[in-house]
mmCIF file of C-alpha atoms in Angstrom:
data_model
loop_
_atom_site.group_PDB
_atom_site.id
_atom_site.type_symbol
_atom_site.label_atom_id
_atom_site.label_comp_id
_atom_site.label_asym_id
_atom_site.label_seq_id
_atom_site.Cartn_x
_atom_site.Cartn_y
_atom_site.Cartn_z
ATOM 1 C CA UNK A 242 31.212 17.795 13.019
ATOM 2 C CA UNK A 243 28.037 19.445 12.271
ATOM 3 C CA UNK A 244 28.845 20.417 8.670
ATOM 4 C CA UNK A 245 30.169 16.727 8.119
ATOM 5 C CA UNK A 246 26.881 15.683 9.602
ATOM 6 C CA UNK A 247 25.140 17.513 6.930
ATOM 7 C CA UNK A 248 27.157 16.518 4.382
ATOM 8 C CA UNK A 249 26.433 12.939 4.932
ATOM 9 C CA UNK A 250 22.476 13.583 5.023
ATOM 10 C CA UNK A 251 22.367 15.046 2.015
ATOM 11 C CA UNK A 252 24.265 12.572 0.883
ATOM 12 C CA UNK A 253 22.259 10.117 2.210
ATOM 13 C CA UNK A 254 18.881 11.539 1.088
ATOM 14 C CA UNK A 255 20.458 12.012 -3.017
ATOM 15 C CA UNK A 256 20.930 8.306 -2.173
ATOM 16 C CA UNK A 257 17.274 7.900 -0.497
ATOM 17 C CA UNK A 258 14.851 4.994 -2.438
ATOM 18 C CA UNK A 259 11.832 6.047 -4.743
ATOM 19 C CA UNK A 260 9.624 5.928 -1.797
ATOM 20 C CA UNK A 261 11.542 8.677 0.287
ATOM 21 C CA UNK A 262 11.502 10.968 -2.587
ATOM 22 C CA UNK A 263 8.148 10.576 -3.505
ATOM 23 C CA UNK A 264 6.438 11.183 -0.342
ATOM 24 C CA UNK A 265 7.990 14.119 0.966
ATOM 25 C CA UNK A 266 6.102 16.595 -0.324
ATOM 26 C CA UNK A 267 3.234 14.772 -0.061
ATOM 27 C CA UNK A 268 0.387 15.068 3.002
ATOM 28 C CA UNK A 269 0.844 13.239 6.034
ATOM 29 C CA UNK A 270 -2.203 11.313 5.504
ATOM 30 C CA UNK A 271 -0.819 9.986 2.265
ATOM 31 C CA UNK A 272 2.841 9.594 3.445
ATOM 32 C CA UNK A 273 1.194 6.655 6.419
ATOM 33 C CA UNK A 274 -1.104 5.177 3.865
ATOM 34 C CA UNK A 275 1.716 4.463 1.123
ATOM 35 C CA UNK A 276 4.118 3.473 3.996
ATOM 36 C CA UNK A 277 1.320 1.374 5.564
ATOM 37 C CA UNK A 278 0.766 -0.430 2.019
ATOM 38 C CA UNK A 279 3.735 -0.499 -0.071
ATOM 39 C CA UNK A 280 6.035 -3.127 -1.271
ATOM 40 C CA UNK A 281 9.461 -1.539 0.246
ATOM 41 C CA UNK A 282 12.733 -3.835 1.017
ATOM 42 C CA UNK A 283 13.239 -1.552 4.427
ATOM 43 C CA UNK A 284 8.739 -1.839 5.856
ATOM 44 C CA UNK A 285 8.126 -5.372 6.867
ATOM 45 C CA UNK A 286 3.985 -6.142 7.064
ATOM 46 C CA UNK A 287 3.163 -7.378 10.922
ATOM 47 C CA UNK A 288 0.399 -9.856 11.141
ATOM 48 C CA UNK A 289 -0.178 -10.242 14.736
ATOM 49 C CA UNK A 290 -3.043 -8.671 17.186
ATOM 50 C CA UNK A 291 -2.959 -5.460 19.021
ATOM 51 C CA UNK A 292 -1.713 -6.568 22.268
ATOM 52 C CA UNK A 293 1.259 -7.531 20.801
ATOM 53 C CA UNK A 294 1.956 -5.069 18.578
ATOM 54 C CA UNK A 295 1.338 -3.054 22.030
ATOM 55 C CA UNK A 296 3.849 -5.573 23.599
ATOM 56 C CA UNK A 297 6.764 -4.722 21.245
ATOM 57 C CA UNK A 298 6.106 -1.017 21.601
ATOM 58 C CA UNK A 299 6.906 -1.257 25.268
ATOM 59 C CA UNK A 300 9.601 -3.632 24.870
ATOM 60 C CA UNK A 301 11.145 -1.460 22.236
ATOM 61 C CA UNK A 302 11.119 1.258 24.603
ATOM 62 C CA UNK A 303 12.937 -0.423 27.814
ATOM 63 C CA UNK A 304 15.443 -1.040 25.584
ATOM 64 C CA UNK A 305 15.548 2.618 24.386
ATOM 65 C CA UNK A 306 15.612 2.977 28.070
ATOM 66 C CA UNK A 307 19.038 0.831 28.726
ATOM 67 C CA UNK A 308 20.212 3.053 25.949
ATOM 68 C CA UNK A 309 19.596 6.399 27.402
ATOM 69 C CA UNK A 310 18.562 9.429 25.294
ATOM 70 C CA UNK A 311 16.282 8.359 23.166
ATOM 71 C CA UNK A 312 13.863 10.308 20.950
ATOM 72 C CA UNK A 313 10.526 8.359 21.226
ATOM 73 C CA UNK A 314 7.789 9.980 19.154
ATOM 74 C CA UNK A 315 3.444 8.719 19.548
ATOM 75 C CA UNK A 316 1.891 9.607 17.226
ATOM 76 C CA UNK A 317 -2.079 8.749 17.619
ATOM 77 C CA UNK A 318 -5.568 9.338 16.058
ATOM 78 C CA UNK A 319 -7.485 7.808 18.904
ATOM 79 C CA UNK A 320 -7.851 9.199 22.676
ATOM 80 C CA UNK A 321 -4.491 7.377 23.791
ATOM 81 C CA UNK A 322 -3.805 8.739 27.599
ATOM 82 C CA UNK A 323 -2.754 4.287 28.499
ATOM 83 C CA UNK A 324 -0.377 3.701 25.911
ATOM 84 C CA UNK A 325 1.076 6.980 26.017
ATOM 85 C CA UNK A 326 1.550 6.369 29.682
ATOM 86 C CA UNK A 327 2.805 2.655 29.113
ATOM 87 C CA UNK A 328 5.213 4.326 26.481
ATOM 88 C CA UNK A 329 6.583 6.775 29.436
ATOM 89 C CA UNK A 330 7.021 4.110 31.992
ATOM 90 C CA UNK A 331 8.711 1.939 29.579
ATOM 91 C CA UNK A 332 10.806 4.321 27.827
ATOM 92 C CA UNK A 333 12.165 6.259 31.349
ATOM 93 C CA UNK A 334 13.763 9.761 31.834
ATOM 94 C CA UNK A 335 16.417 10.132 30.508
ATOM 95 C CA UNK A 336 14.217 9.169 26.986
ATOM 96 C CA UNK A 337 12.502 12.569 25.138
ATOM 97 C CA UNK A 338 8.800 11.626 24.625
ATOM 98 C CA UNK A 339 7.250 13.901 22.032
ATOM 99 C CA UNK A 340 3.356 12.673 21.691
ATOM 100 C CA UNK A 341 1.339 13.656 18.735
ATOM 101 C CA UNK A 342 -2.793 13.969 18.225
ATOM 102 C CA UNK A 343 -3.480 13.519 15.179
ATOM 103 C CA UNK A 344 -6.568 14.797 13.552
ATOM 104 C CA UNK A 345 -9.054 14.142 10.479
ATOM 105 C CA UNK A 346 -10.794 11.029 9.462
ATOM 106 C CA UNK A 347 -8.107 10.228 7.206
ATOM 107 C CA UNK A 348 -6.038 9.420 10.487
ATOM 108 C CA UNK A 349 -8.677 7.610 12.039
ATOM 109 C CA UNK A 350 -7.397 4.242 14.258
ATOM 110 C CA UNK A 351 -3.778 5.141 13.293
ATOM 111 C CA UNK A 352 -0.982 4.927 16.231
ATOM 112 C CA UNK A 353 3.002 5.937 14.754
ATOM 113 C CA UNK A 354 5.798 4.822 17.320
ATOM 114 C CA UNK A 355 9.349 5.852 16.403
ATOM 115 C CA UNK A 356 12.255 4.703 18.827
ATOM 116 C CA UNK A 357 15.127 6.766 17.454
ATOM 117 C CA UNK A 358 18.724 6.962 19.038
ATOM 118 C CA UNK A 359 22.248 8.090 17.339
ATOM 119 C CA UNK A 360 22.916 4.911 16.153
ATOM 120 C CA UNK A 361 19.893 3.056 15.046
ATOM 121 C CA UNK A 362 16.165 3.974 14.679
ATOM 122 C CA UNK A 363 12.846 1.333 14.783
ATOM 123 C CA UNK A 364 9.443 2.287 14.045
ATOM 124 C CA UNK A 365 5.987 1.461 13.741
ATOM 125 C CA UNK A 366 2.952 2.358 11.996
ATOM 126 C CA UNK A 367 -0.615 0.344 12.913
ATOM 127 C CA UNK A 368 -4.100 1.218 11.697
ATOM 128 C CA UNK A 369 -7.064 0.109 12.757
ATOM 129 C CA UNK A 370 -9.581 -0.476 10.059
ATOM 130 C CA UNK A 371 -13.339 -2.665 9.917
ATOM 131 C CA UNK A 372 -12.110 -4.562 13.270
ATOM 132 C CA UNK A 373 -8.579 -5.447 12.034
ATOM 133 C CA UNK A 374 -4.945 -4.180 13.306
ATOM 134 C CA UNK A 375 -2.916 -3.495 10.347
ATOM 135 C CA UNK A 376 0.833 -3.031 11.051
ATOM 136 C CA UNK A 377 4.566 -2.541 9.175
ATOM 137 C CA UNK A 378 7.568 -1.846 10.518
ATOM 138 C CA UNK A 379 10.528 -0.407 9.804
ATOM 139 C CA UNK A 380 14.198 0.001 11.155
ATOM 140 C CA UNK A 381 15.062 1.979 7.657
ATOM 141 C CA UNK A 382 16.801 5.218 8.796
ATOM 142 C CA UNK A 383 15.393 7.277 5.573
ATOM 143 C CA UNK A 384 11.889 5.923 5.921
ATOM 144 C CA UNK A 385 12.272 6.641 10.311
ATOM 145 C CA UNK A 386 13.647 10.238 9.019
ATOM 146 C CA UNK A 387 10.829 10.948 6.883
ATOM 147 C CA UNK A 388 8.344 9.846 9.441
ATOM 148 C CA UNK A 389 9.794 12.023 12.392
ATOM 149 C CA UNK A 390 10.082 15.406 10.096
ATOM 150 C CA UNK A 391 6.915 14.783 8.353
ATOM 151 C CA UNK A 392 5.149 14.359 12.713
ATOM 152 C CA UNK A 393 7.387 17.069 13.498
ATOM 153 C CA UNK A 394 5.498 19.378 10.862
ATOM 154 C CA UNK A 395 1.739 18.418 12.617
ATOM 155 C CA UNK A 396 3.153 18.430 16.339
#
């Protein structure tokens, strides 16, 4: 099973669009920027305020919740003790909560939310910038896989 695993994610990342390839050797800072800003078939743009792009954080959690054993990563510039608490509470525990500071004026305003379970993934990637909440989004499993190594690497 585990070799077969592999197989398939190698597989998988030969496979993986321009975007995958071309970020990951790249620094985090840049990685979020591109994936904050490019045209990509798998990262919708989100044009809505903060609340709700709070709102569908927690919502994407209960149902990571009603799943059971989810990976739920937080990745945040800003001093975020409320929605990394709102994240817990939603997500429950039997979810693994991995919460990231992130550092550097490049990473200023930024919050990263990835909802990964075995089958399917969601993520999230807002930045706050001169009073506006820009968001994408993203239930593409390469794009979710290079977020969650490339956090793994600053955590």
């Amino acid at each position: 099973l585990l070799l077969r695993t592999a197989r398939s994610r190698a597989v998988r990342a030969s496979r993986a669009p321009a975007i995958a390839r071309a970020l990951r050797d790249r620094p985090l800072a840049d990685v979020l920027s591109t994936i904050a800003t490019t045209k990509h078939p798998g990262i919708a743009p989100l044009d809505v305020a903060r609340d709700a792009i709070e709102s569908t954080i927690v919502h994407a959690c209960r149902h990571a919740a009603a799943i059971g054993g989810a990976e739920i990563v937080v990745a945040h510039a800003a001093d975020a003790p409320g929605a990394i608490a709102n994240v817990r509470e939603a997500a429950g525990p039997k979810s693994r909560l991995r919460a990231i500071k992130l550092t550097g004026p490049a990473h200023a305003g930024t919050l990263v939310v990835l909802v990964l379970t075995a089958r399917a993934g969601w993520g999230i990637l807002s930045r706050e910038r001169d009073g506006r909440t820009l968001a994408v989004h993203t239930s593409d499993a390469i794009v979710l896989e290079l977020l969650r190594s490339r956090l793994a690497e600053v955590a």
